[in-house]
Amino acid sequence: MNSEDYLKAPESQGAALIEQAYDDYQAQFLEITKRSADRFNRRDWQGIDRDALERLDLYSRIVDRTADTLRSLPGDRREDLSAGAAMKSAYAGRIRMRNDVELAETFFNSVVRRIYGIVGVAPRLEFIAAEFKIPRIEVRECPVCDVYTPNSAPDGLAALFREMLAACGAELHLSDPEADARRIARRVEAHLGQADGPRLPEGVEMIRSVFYRDKAAYIVGRMRVRGRLLPLVIAFLSTPEGVAADAVLHEESDISILFSFTRAYFHVVADKPAELINFLKTLMPLKRVSELYTSIGFHKHGKAELFRELTRSLETSSDPFEIARGEKGMVMLVFTLPSFDVVFKIIKDRFEFPKHTSAREVQRRYKLVFRHDRAGRLVDAQEFQDLTFDISRFSAPLLTALRETAADTVVFEKDRLRIRHLYTERRLMPLDLFLREAPAGDAREAVIDYGRSIRELAATNIFPGDLFLKNFGVTSHGRVVFYDYDELCLLTDCTFRKMPPAREYDDEMSLEPWFHVDDRDIFPEEFRTFLRFPDHLKTVFETAHADLFDAAFWRGIQERLKSGAVMHIFPYREGLRFREEGGL
């Protein structure tokens, strides 16, 4: 903050201080993000993990520091709401010409909510849904893209990709860009020729910034072909020999999975976030704007956008909140709004037997998931505090359940209902319901993918704890993911054991174990007793995943994790990889 700002009215001082703090946040966010290219090229996977955690913690750290600084300035802003309103007005004037105004407004809200202890929404003090511009998604000239045009020569498409890869050359240390260009061109030609014969795109628009996540990098764009926009994403891996293209993604579903709410956030330079989101939305029109902001690392703004999406949904619908479908949870009360594809989860006052955890432990596990690599198999959850709703929007059975099971968290205030703490997650079809209701072929694929999800979670050092089918859900793309974190833990904290042989017949018939069992002991052989697949699907699972019932499998994963191995989980189908056609 400039020295002259301290000489202005207190509200101007506060506005200037918050804007400077926001600039500090963005500068540090950018610095961390820009490390990704060097980390990727050097295959510094541990460094990538450290950067991801540092960036996740950055926002709250700077918001807390800013709120403390504001409290230390002369005057008690917590009591003077008019000063707070004036500070909001001064801040709005300072940021109105920024490229990232929407993020700056969210940052301001985070600070003032800390200072004033806002419950619900305070229109005088914070930017509310009506003040945020609803993103207008449209196909327009892209200021964050480079445009490439193929020539009519026989190798015109390969030449286009040579030019494209050359533009990335300073950032991606490609081992053989010529071979990569030819592979990519062949794959794109095959895709474009599927419908009605060979054709070339009129132009290709690619986002200038590279997207980094885990052990992969991506360049993202779209092709204009006969009046249509076709997505184009090229994936790269960093090998000991250098960086090489690994796959081309064309289908909207594949790209939506890449940007899924079940994956870690990308590290990508976003000088004009709204323009970047607009472009991504043209590739994935069904993806929520909130999810897209979250996917590129702006998780606090993604949370704010989600709340605004919910607010708009409530304003334009009349259906009530109701208890979610599926088996009742022992730890969480779960409800949903049918017209809005999100579930709301409240920690119950008391947990049903045999649960022995605590509310604090449940919250700790949600924080673990937030900071962990979700590997496409853990649902990203947003944590909210002090939300208020009109009681008339809640069904009678849900109101009864809230009074009976969550009285410590829910406050009834005349015609309003205040929820002190809840989590939101994308609504999924519970796996147990899916297996009963889906066509036979889809159910079979889901059972096989359920086993894959357990394997991929293990590869990222996560053991779900509860493997019950009701704790997993099926996404709109048919992927099985885990969403109930009551018993989740690090795989390396578990002890996987083989069941000791029974000493005598009475041991086999006993309801209690005849040997000592520690709290962290897990016996994979016992998984069969509670994996209650329909009879016709038991063989399907056992055929594909028999080793999951063997303690040796789990101990083998633990040994790899403890040795420092970083196992990459591919966010696209194996058949899309170039190695399938004799490449990598």
Coordinates of C-alpha atoms in Angstrom, one line a residue:
M1 CA 0.0 0.0 0.0
N2 CA 1.3 3.4 -0.9
S3 CA 2.1 5.8 2.0
E4 CA -0.6 8.3 0.8
D5 CA -3.3 5.6 1.2
Y6 CA -2.7 5.8 5.0
L7 CA -3.6 9.4 4.9
K8 CA -7.0 8.8 3.3
A9 CA -10.3 7.9 5.1
P10 CA -10.2 4.6 7.0
E11 CA -12.5 2.9 4.4
S12 CA -10.0 3.9 1.6
Q13 CA -7.1 2.6 3.7
G14 CA -8.9 -0.7 4.1
A15 CA -9.7 -1.0 0.5
A16 CA -6.1 -0.3 -0.5
L17 CA -4.8 -2.7 2.0
I18 CA -7.1 -5.5 0.8
E19 CA -6.2 -4.9 -2.9
Q20 CA -2.5 -5.0 -2.1
A21 CA -3.0 -8.2 -0.2
Y22 CA -4.8 -9.7 -3.1
D23 CA -1.9 -8.6 -5.4
D24 CA 0.5 -10.4 -3.1
Y25 CA -1.6 -13.5 -3.2
Q26 CA -1.8 -13.5 -7.0
A27 CA 2.0 -12.8 -7.3
Q28 CA 2.8 -15.8 -5.0
F29 CA 0.2 -18.0 -6.7
L30 CA 1.8 -17.2 -10.1
E31 CA 5.3 -17.8 -8.8
I32 CA 4.3 -21.3 -7.5
T33 CA 2.4 -22.0 -10.7
K34 CA 5.4 -21.1 -12.9
R35 CA 7.6 -23.6 -11.2
S36 CA 5.6 -26.4 -12.8
A37 CA 7.4 -26.3 -16.1
D38 CA 10.9 -26.8 -14.6
R39 CA 9.6 -29.4 -12.2
F40 CA 7.9 -31.3 -15.0
N41 CA 11.0 -31.3 -17.3
R42 CA 13.3 -32.4 -14.5
R43 CA 10.8 -35.0 -13.3
D44 CA 10.8 -33.5 -9.8
W45 CA 7.6 -35.2 -8.6
Q46 CA 8.1 -34.5 -4.9
G47 CA 8.6 -30.9 -5.7
I48 CA 5.4 -30.8 -7.7
D49 CA 3.6 -32.3 -4.6
R50 CA 5.2 -29.6 -2.3
D51 CA 4.1 -26.8 -4.7
A52 CA 0.6 -28.1 -4.8
L53 CA 0.3 -28.1 -1.0
E54 CA 1.9 -24.6 -0.7
R55 CA -0.5 -23.2 -3.3
L56 CA -3.5 -24.8 -1.6
D57 CA -2.6 -23.2 1.8
L58 CA -1.7 -19.8 0.3
Y59 CA -5.2 -18.2 0.1
S60 CA -6.2 -18.8 3.7
R61 CA -2.8 -17.7 5.0
I62 CA -3.0 -14.3 3.2
V63 CA -6.7 -13.8 4.0
D64 CA -6.0 -14.4 7.7
R65 CA -3.0 -12.1 7.7
T66 CA -5.0 -9.3 6.0
A67 CA -7.9 -9.6 8.4
D68 CA -5.5 -9.4 11.4
T69 CA -3.8 -6.3 9.8
L70 CA -7.2 -4.6 9.3
R71 CA -8.2 -5.3 12.8
S72 CA -5.1 -3.6 14.1
L73 CA -5.9 -0.3 12.2
P74 CA -7.6 2.5 14.2
G75 CA -11.3 2.2 14.5
D76 CA -13.5 -0.9 15.2
R77 CA -14.8 -2.0 11.9
R78 CA -16.7 -4.9 13.4
E79 CA -19.1 -2.4 15.0
D80 CA -19.2 0.2 12.2
L81 CA -21.2 -1.3 9.3
S82 CA -21.3 2.0 7.5
A83 CA -17.5 2.0 7.4
G84 CA -17.6 -1.5 6.0
A85 CA -20.0 -0.5 3.3
A86 CA -17.8 2.4 2.4
M87 CA -14.8 0.2 2.2
K88 CA -16.6 -2.1 -0.2
S89 CA -17.5 0.8 -2.4
A90 CA -13.9 2.1 -2.4
Y91 CA -12.6 -1.3 -3.2
A92 CA -15.1 -1.7 -6.1
G93 CA -13.7 1.5 -7.6
R94 CA -10.1 0.3 -7.3
I95 CA -10.6 -3.1 -9.0
R96 CA -13.2 -2.3 -11.7
M97 CA -10.7 -2.3 -14.6
R98 CA -8.8 -5.5 -13.6
N99 CA -8.7 -8.6 -15.8
D100 CA -9.4 -10.7 -12.7
V101 CA -12.1 -8.6 -11.1
E102 CA -14.3 -11.6 -10.1
L103 CA -11.4 -13.2 -8.2
A104 CA -10.6 -9.8 -6.5
E105 CA -14.2 -9.5 -5.3
T106 CA -14.2 -13.0 -3.9
F107 CA -10.9 -12.2 -2.0
F108 CA -12.6 -9.1 -0.5
N109 CA -15.5 -11.2 0.6
S110 CA -13.2 -13.7 2.3
V111 CA -11.5 -10.9 4.3
V112 CA -14.6 -9.0 5.4
R113 CA -16.3 -12.3 6.4
R114 CA -13.4 -12.9 8.7
I115 CA -13.5 -9.4 10.2
Y116 CA -17.3 -9.1 10.7
G117 CA -18.1 -12.7 11.4
I118 CA -20.9 -12.6 8.7
V119 CA -23.7 -15.1 9.0
G120 CA -25.6 -15.8 5.8
V121 CA -25.2 -13.0 3.3
A122 CA -24.4 -9.3 4.1
P123 CA -25.2 -7.2 1.0
R124 CA -23.8 -4.0 2.5
L125 CA -20.5 -5.5 3.4
E126 CA -19.7 -8.1 0.6
F127 CA -20.2 -8.6 -3.0
I128 CA -23.4 -10.8 -3.4
A129 CA -24.6 -13.0 -6.2
A130 CA -26.6 -10.2 -7.9
E131 CA -23.5 -8.0 -8.1
F132 CA -21.3 -10.7 -9.7
K133 CA -21.6 -10.7 -13.5
I134 CA -23.1 -14.0 -14.7
P135 CA -20.4 -15.4 -17.0
R136 CA -21.6 -15.0 -20.6
I137 CA -20.3 -18.1 -22.4
E138 CA -19.9 -17.5 -26.1
V139 CA -17.7 -18.4 -29.0
R140 CA -15.6 -15.4 -29.6
E141 CA -12.1 -14.4 -30.4
C142 CA -9.9 -15.8 -27.7
P143 CA -7.3 -13.4 -26.2
V144 CA -5.6 -16.2 -24.3
C145 CA -5.0 -18.3 -27.4
D146 CA -2.6 -18.6 -30.4
V147 CA -4.2 -19.4 -33.8
Y148 CA -2.7 -21.9 -36.3
T149 CA -3.9 -22.4 -39.9
P150 CA -2.9 -25.5 -41.9
N151 CA -1.7 -25.2 -45.5
S152 CA -2.9 -27.3 -48.4
A153 CA 0.4 -29.2 -48.7
P154 CA 0.3 -33.0 -48.2
D155 CA 1.9 -32.6 -44.8
G156 CA -0.1 -29.4 -43.9
L157 CA -1.5 -30.8 -40.7
A158 CA 1.9 -32.1 -39.6
A159 CA 3.4 -28.7 -40.3
L160 CA 0.7 -27.1 -38.2
F161 CA 1.6 -29.3 -35.3
R162 CA 5.3 -28.7 -35.8
E163 CA 4.6 -25.0 -35.5
M164 CA 2.5 -25.5 -32.4
L165 CA 5.1 -27.7 -30.7
A166 CA 7.8 -25.2 -31.6
A167 CA 5.8 -22.5 -29.7
C168 CA 5.9 -24.8 -26.7
G169 CA 9.5 -25.7 -27.1
A170 CA 10.8 -23.1 -24.6
E171 CA 8.6 -24.6 -21.9
L172 CA 8.3 -28.3 -22.8
H173 CA 11.7 -29.9 -23.5
L174 CA 10.5 -32.2 -26.2
S175 CA 12.9 -35.1 -27.1
D176 CA 11.6 -35.5 -30.7
P177 CA 9.1 -32.8 -31.7
E178 CA 9.1 -34.0 -35.3
A179 CA 8.0 -37.5 -34.4
D180 CA 5.4 -36.0 -32.0
A181 CA 4.0 -33.7 -34.8
R182 CA 3.6 -36.7 -37.1
R183 CA 1.9 -38.8 -34.4
I184 CA -0.5 -36.0 -33.5
A185 CA -1.3 -35.3 -37.1
R186 CA -2.1 -38.9 -37.9
R187 CA -4.4 -39.1 -34.9
V188 CA -6.2 -35.9 -35.8
E189 CA -6.5 -36.9 -39.4
A190 CA -8.1 -40.2 -38.4
H191 CA -10.6 -38.4 -36.1
L192 CA -11.5 -35.8 -38.7
G193 CA -12.0 -38.4 -41.4
Q194 CA -14.4 -40.5 -39.4
A195 CA -17.6 -38.7 -40.5
D196 CA -17.5 -37.9 -44.2
G197 CA -14.0 -38.3 -45.5
P198 CA -10.7 -36.5 -44.9
R199 CA -10.8 -32.9 -44.2
L200 CA -8.6 -30.2 -42.6
P201 CA -9.6 -27.7 -39.9
E202 CA -9.9 -24.1 -41.0
G203 CA -8.0 -23.1 -37.9
V204 CA -6.8 -24.4 -34.6
E205 CA -6.9 -22.2 -31.4
M206 CA -4.7 -23.3 -28.6
I207 CA -4.5 -21.7 -25.1
R208 CA -0.9 -20.3 -24.8
S209 CA -0.4 -21.6 -21.2
V210 CA 0.5 -25.2 -20.6
F211 CA -1.7 -27.1 -18.0
Y212 CA 0.4 -29.1 -15.5
R213 CA -0.9 -31.7 -13.1
D214 CA 0.8 -34.6 -11.3
K215 CA 3.3 -36.2 -13.8
A216 CA 1.7 -34.9 -17.0
A217 CA 1.3 -31.6 -19.0
Y218 CA -1.4 -30.7 -21.5
I219 CA -2.0 -28.1 -24.2
V220 CA -5.7 -27.3 -24.6
G221 CA -7.6 -25.9 -27.6
R222 CA -10.2 -26.4 -30.3
M223 CA -10.4 -26.9 -34.0
R224 CA -12.8 -25.1 -36.3
V225 CA -14.1 -27.6 -38.9
R226 CA -16.9 -26.7 -41.3
G227 CA -18.6 -24.4 -38.8
R228 CA -18.2 -26.7 -35.9
L229 CA -15.9 -26.5 -32.9
L230 CA -14.1 -29.7 -32.0
P231 CA -12.0 -30.0 -28.8
L232 CA -8.3 -30.8 -29.0
V233 CA -6.2 -31.7 -26.0
I234 CA -2.6 -33.1 -26.3
A235 CA -1.1 -34.8 -23.3
F236 CA 2.6 -35.0 -22.7
L237 CA 4.7 -37.1 -20.3
S238 CA 8.2 -36.4 -19.0
T239 CA 10.4 -39.4 -19.6
P240 CA 14.1 -39.9 -18.7
E241 CA 14.8 -39.2 -22.4
G242 CA 12.8 -36.0 -22.5
V243 CA 9.2 -34.9 -22.9
A244 CA 7.0 -36.7 -25.5
A245 CA 3.4 -36.5 -26.6
D246 CA 1.4 -39.3 -25.1
A247 CA -2.2 -38.9 -26.3
V248 CA -4.7 -36.8 -28.2
L249 CA -8.1 -36.2 -26.7
H250 CA -11.0 -35.2 -29.0
E251 CA -14.2 -36.2 -27.2
E252 CA -16.0 -33.8 -24.9
S253 CA -16.5 -36.7 -22.4
D254 CA -12.7 -37.4 -22.3
I255 CA -11.9 -33.7 -21.7
S256 CA -14.6 -33.4 -19.1
I257 CA -13.0 -36.3 -17.2
L258 CA -9.7 -34.6 -17.5
F259 CA -11.1 -31.5 -15.8
S260 CA -13.2 -33.6 -13.4
F261 CA -14.2 -32.6 -9.8
T262 CA -12.5 -35.8 -8.7
R263 CA -9.0 -34.6 -9.7
A264 CA -6.2 -32.3 -8.3
Y265 CA -6.2 -28.8 -9.6
F266 CA -4.2 -27.8 -12.6
H267 CA -1.2 -25.4 -12.4
V268 CA -1.7 -23.1 -15.4
V269 CA -0.9 -19.4 -15.8
A270 CA -4.2 -17.5 -16.1
D271 CA -3.6 -13.8 -16.8
K272 CA -7.3 -13.4 -17.8
P273 CA -9.2 -16.0 -15.8
A274 CA -12.7 -15.2 -17.2
E275 CA -11.5 -15.5 -20.8
L276 CA -9.8 -18.8 -20.0
I277 CA -13.0 -20.1 -18.3
N278 CA -15.1 -18.9 -21.3
F279 CA -12.8 -20.9 -23.7
L280 CA -12.9 -24.0 -21.5
K281 CA -16.7 -23.8 -21.2
T282 CA -17.0 -23.9 -25.1
L283 CA -15.2 -27.3 -24.9
M284 CA -17.2 -28.6 -22.0
P285 CA -20.6 -26.8 -22.2
L286 CA -22.1 -29.1 -19.5
K287 CA -19.4 -28.3 -16.9
R288 CA -20.3 -25.9 -14.2
V289 CA -18.4 -22.6 -14.2
S290 CA -17.7 -23.2 -10.5
E291 CA -16.0 -26.5 -11.3
L292 CA -13.9 -24.9 -14.1
Y293 CA -12.6 -22.1 -11.8
T294 CA -11.8 -24.8 -9.2
S295 CA -10.0 -27.0 -11.7
I296 CA -7.5 -24.3 -12.5
G297 CA -6.6 -23.7 -8.9
F298 CA -9.0 -20.9 -7.9
H299 CA -10.9 -23.1 -5.5
K300 CA -12.1 -20.3 -3.2
H301 CA -13.7 -18.5 -6.2
G302 CA -15.0 -21.9 -7.4
K303 CA -16.7 -22.2 -4.0
A304 CA -18.1 -18.7 -4.3
E305 CA -19.4 -19.4 -7.8
L306 CA -21.0 -22.6 -6.5
F307 CA -22.9 -20.7 -3.9
R308 CA -24.1 -18.2 -6.5
E309 CA -25.2 -21.1 -8.7
L310 CA -27.2 -22.5 -5.8
T311 CA -28.7 -19.0 -5.1
R312 CA -29.8 -18.6 -8.7
S313 CA -31.2 -22.2 -8.7
L314 CA -33.3 -21.4 -5.6
E315 CA -34.6 -18.2 -7.2
T316 CA -35.8 -20.0 -10.3
S317 CA -37.1 -23.3 -8.8
S318 CA -39.7 -24.3 -6.3
D319 CA -38.7 -27.9 -5.4
P320 CA -37.7 -28.5 -1.7
F321 CA -34.5 -29.8 -0.2
E322 CA -35.1 -33.5 0.6
I323 CA -33.2 -36.4 2.1
A324 CA -30.9 -37.9 -0.6
R325 CA -31.6 -41.3 -2.1
G326 CA -29.6 -44.2 -0.8
E327 CA -28.9 -46.0 2.5
K328 CA -28.9 -43.7 5.5
G329 CA -25.4 -42.7 6.7
M330 CA -24.2 -43.4 10.2
V331 CA -22.1 -40.2 10.4
M332 CA -23.6 -37.8 7.9
L333 CA -27.1 -36.5 7.2
V334 CA -27.2 -36.1 3.4
F335 CA -29.8 -34.1 1.6
T336 CA -30.2 -32.6 -1.9
L337 CA -32.2 -30.2 -4.0
P338 CA -33.5 -32.3 -6.9
S339 CA -33.1 -29.5 -9.5
F340 CA -29.5 -28.9 -8.4
D341 CA -26.9 -31.7 -8.9
V342 CA -25.2 -31.3 -5.5
V343 CA -25.5 -33.1 -2.2
F344 CA -25.3 -31.3 1.2
K345 CA -23.7 -33.2 4.1
I346 CA -24.0 -32.4 7.8
I347 CA -22.1 -34.2 10.5
K348 CA -24.6 -35.7 12.9
D349 CA -24.6 -34.9 16.6
R350 CA -24.2 -38.6 17.5
F351 CA -22.9 -41.5 15.4
E352 CA -24.6 -44.8 15.1
F353 CA -22.9 -48.1 16.2
P354 CA -20.3 -49.3 15.3
K355 CA -18.8 -45.9 14.4
H356 CA -16.2 -44.8 16.9
T357 CA -15.0 -41.6 15.2
S358 CA -15.6 -38.0 16.1
A359 CA -16.8 -34.8 14.3
R360 CA -13.2 -33.5 14.6
E361 CA -11.8 -36.7 13.0
V362 CA -14.4 -36.5 10.2
Q363 CA -13.4 -32.9 9.5
R364 CA -9.7 -33.9 9.6
R365 CA -10.3 -36.5 6.9
Y366 CA -12.1 -34.0 4.7
K367 CA -9.1 -31.7 5.0
L368 CA -6.8 -34.6 4.1
V369 CA -8.8 -35.2 0.9
F370 CA -8.6 -31.5 0.0
R371 CA -4.8 -31.6 0.3
H372 CA -4.3 -35.0 -1.3
D373 CA -4.1 -36.2 -4.9
R374 CA -7.6 -37.3 -5.6
A375 CA -6.5 -39.4 -8.6
G376 CA -9.9 -39.1 -10.3
R377 CA -11.4 -41.3 -7.5
L378 CA -12.2 -38.9 -4.7
V379 CA -14.9 -36.3 -4.9
D380 CA -13.8 -32.7 -4.3
A381 CA -15.8 -31.3 -1.3
Q382 CA -16.5 -27.7 -0.5
E383 CA -16.8 -26.6 3.1
F384 CA -19.4 -23.9 4.1
Q385 CA -20.2 -22.2 7.4
D386 CA -23.2 -20.3 8.5
L387 CA -25.5 -20.6 5.5
T388 CA -29.1 -19.6 5.9
F389 CA -32.1 -20.8 3.9
D390 CA -35.9 -20.3 3.9
I391 CA -37.4 -23.1 6.0
S392 CA -40.2 -23.4 3.5
R393 CA -37.7 -24.9 1.0
F394 CA -37.2 -28.0 3.2
S395 CA -39.4 -31.1 3.1
A396 CA -41.1 -32.1 6.3
P397 CA -39.1 -35.4 6.6
L398 CA -35.8 -33.5 6.2
L399 CA -36.8 -30.9 8.8
T400 CA -37.6 -33.8 11.2
A401 CA -34.2 -35.4 10.5
L402 CA -32.4 -32.1 11.0
R403 CA -34.0 -31.6 14.4
E404 CA -33.4 -35.2 15.5
T405 CA -29.9 -35.8 14.3
A406 CA -28.2 -32.4 13.7
A407 CA -29.5 -30.0 16.4
D408 CA -26.0 -29.0 17.3
T409 CA -25.3 -27.8 13.8
V410 CA -28.7 -26.4 12.6
V411 CA -30.4 -23.3 14.1
F412 CA -34.1 -22.6 13.5
E413 CA -34.6 -18.8 13.4
K414 CA -38.3 -18.0 12.7
D415 CA -38.8 -18.6 9.0
R416 CA -35.0 -19.1 8.4
L417 CA -32.8 -22.1 8.9
R418 CA -29.1 -21.6 9.6
I419 CA -26.6 -24.3 9.1
R420 CA -23.4 -23.7 11.0
H421 CA -21.3 -26.2 9.0
L422 CA -21.8 -28.4 6.0
Y423 CA -20.0 -29.9 3.0
T424 CA -21.1 -30.0 -0.6
E425 CA -20.2 -32.6 -3.2
R426 CA -21.4 -33.3 -6.7
R427 CA -24.5 -35.6 -6.6
L428 CA -23.7 -39.1 -7.8
M429 CA -25.7 -42.3 -8.1
P430 CA -24.8 -44.5 -5.2
L431 CA -23.0 -47.6 -6.5
D432 CA -25.3 -50.0 -4.7
L433 CA -28.4 -48.4 -6.3
F434 CA -26.7 -48.2 -9.7
L435 CA -26.0 -52.0 -9.7
R436 CA -29.6 -52.7 -8.9
E437 CA -31.1 -50.3 -11.5
A438 CA -28.6 -50.1 -14.4
P439 CA -28.6 -52.3 -17.5
A440 CA -26.5 -55.5 -17.1
G441 CA -23.6 -54.3 -19.3
D442 CA -23.3 -51.0 -17.4
A443 CA -23.5 -52.8 -14.1
R444 CA -20.7 -55.1 -15.1
E445 CA -18.5 -52.2 -16.2
A446 CA -19.2 -50.4 -12.9
V447 CA -18.2 -53.5 -10.9
I448 CA -14.9 -53.7 -12.8
D449 CA -14.3 -49.9 -12.4
Y450 CA -15.1 -50.2 -8.7
G451 CA -12.0 -52.4 -8.4
R452 CA -10.0 -50.0 -10.5
S453 CA -10.9 -47.2 -8.2
I454 CA -9.7 -49.1 -5.1
R455 CA -6.4 -49.8 -6.9
E456 CA -5.9 -46.2 -8.0
L457 CA -6.7 -44.9 -4.5
A458 CA -4.1 -47.3 -3.1
A459 CA -1.5 -46.1 -5.6
T460 CA -2.0 -42.6 -4.2
N461 CA -1.7 -43.8 -0.6
I462 CA -5.4 -43.8 0.2
F463 CA -7.4 -46.6 1.8
P464 CA -11.1 -45.9 1.9
G465 CA -11.6 -47.7 5.2
D466 CA -15.2 -48.6 4.3
L467 CA -15.4 -50.5 1.1
F468 CA -19.2 -50.8 1.2
L469 CA -20.8 -50.2 -2.2
K470 CA -23.0 -47.4 -0.7
N471 CA -19.9 -45.3 -0.1
F472 CA -19.0 -45.2 -3.8
G473 CA -20.9 -43.4 -6.5
V474 CA -21.1 -43.5 -10.3
T475 CA -20.5 -40.3 -12.3
S476 CA -22.3 -39.2 -15.4
H477 CA -19.4 -40.7 -17.4
G478 CA -19.7 -44.1 -15.7
R479 CA -16.7 -43.7 -13.5
V480 CA -16.8 -45.1 -9.9
V481 CA -15.5 -42.7 -7.3
F482 CA -15.4 -42.7 -3.5
Y483 CA -17.3 -40.0 -1.6
D484 CA -17.7 -41.1 2.1
Y485 CA -14.6 -40.1 4.1
D486 CA -15.6 -41.2 7.6
E487 CA -13.0 -44.0 7.8
L488 CA -10.6 -42.9 5.1
C489 CA -6.9 -43.1 6.0
L490 CA -3.4 -43.2 4.5
L491 CA -2.6 -46.7 3.1
T492 CA 0.8 -46.6 4.7
D493 CA -0.8 -46.2 8.2
C494 CA -2.5 -49.6 7.8
T495 CA -1.3 -53.1 8.6
F496 CA -2.5 -55.6 6.1
R497 CA -2.5 -59.2 7.5
K498 CA -3.4 -62.6 6.4
M499 CA -6.0 -64.4 8.6
P500 CA -4.2 -66.8 11.0
P501 CA -5.5 -70.4 10.6
A502 CA -8.1 -71.5 13.1
R503 CA -6.8 -73.6 15.9
E504 CA -9.9 -75.7 16.3
Y505 CA -13.5 -75.9 15.1
D506 CA -14.8 -73.6 17.8
D507 CA -12.5 -70.8 16.6
E508 CA -14.1 -70.9 13.2
M509 CA -17.6 -70.7 14.6
S510 CA -16.7 -67.9 17.1
L511 CA -18.1 -64.4 16.5
E512 CA -15.0 -63.0 18.1
P513 CA -11.4 -63.3 16.6
W514 CA -9.2 -66.0 18.3
F515 CA -6.1 -63.7 17.8
H516 CA -5.1 -60.2 18.7
V517 CA -6.4 -57.5 16.3
D518 CA -5.0 -54.0 16.4
D519 CA -7.0 -50.9 15.4
R520 CA -5.0 -50.5 12.2
D521 CA -5.1 -54.2 11.2
I522 CA -6.9 -55.0 8.0
F523 CA -7.6 -58.5 6.7
P524 CA -8.3 -58.3 2.9
E525 CA -9.7 -61.9 2.9
E526 CA -12.6 -60.5 4.9
F527 CA -13.6 -58.0 2.1
R528 CA -15.7 -60.7 0.6
T529 CA -18.1 -60.7 3.6
F530 CA -19.2 -57.1 3.1
L531 CA -18.8 -56.6 -0.7
R532 CA -22.5 -57.5 -1.3
F533 CA -22.6 -57.6 -5.1
P534 CA -25.7 -59.1 -6.7
D535 CA -24.9 -62.8 -7.3
H536 CA -24.4 -62.5 -11.0
L537 CA -21.7 -59.8 -10.4
K538 CA -19.6 -61.6 -7.8
T539 CA -17.7 -63.6 -10.3
V540 CA -17.1 -60.5 -12.5
F541 CA -15.4 -58.8 -9.6
E542 CA -13.4 -61.8 -8.5
T543 CA -12.2 -62.5 -12.0
A544 CA -10.9 -59.0 -12.5
H545 CA -9.7 -58.2 -9.0
A546 CA -8.9 -61.4 -7.1
D547 CA -5.6 -59.9 -5.8
L548 CA -7.5 -57.3 -3.8
F549 CA -8.3 -60.1 -1.3
D550 CA -4.7 -60.9 -0.8
A551 CA -2.7 -59.0 1.9
A552 CA 0.4 -59.4 -0.3
F553 CA -1.1 -57.0 -2.9
W554 CA -1.6 -54.3 -0.4
R555 CA 1.9 -54.7 1.2
G556 CA 3.4 -54.5 -2.2
I557 CA 1.8 -51.1 -2.8
Q558 CA 2.9 -50.0 0.6
E559 CA 6.5 -50.9 -0.1
R560 CA 6.5 -48.9 -3.4
L561 CA 5.0 -45.9 -1.6
K562 CA 7.5 -46.0 1.2
S563 CA 10.3 -46.2 -1.3
G564 CA 9.2 -42.9 -2.7
A565 CA 7.6 -44.1 -5.9
V566 CA 5.1 -41.8 -7.5
M567 CA 2.5 -43.8 -9.4
H568 CA 0.8 -41.8 -12.2
I569 CA -2.9 -42.3 -12.7
F570 CA -3.8 -41.6 -16.3
P571 CA -6.9 -39.4 -16.6
Y572 CA -7.7 -40.8 -20.1
R573 CA -8.3 -44.2 -21.6
E574 CA -5.3 -46.5 -22.3
G575 CA -6.4 -46.8 -25.9
L576 CA -5.8 -43.1 -26.5
R577 CA -2.1 -43.4 -25.8
F578 CA 0.4 -43.4 -28.7
R579 CA 2.1 -46.4 -27.4
E580 CA -0.9 -48.3 -28.5
E581 CA 0.1 -47.7 -32.1
G582 CA 3.8 -48.4 -31.7
G583 CA 4.8 -45.0 -30.3
L584 CA 5.6 -44.5 -26.6

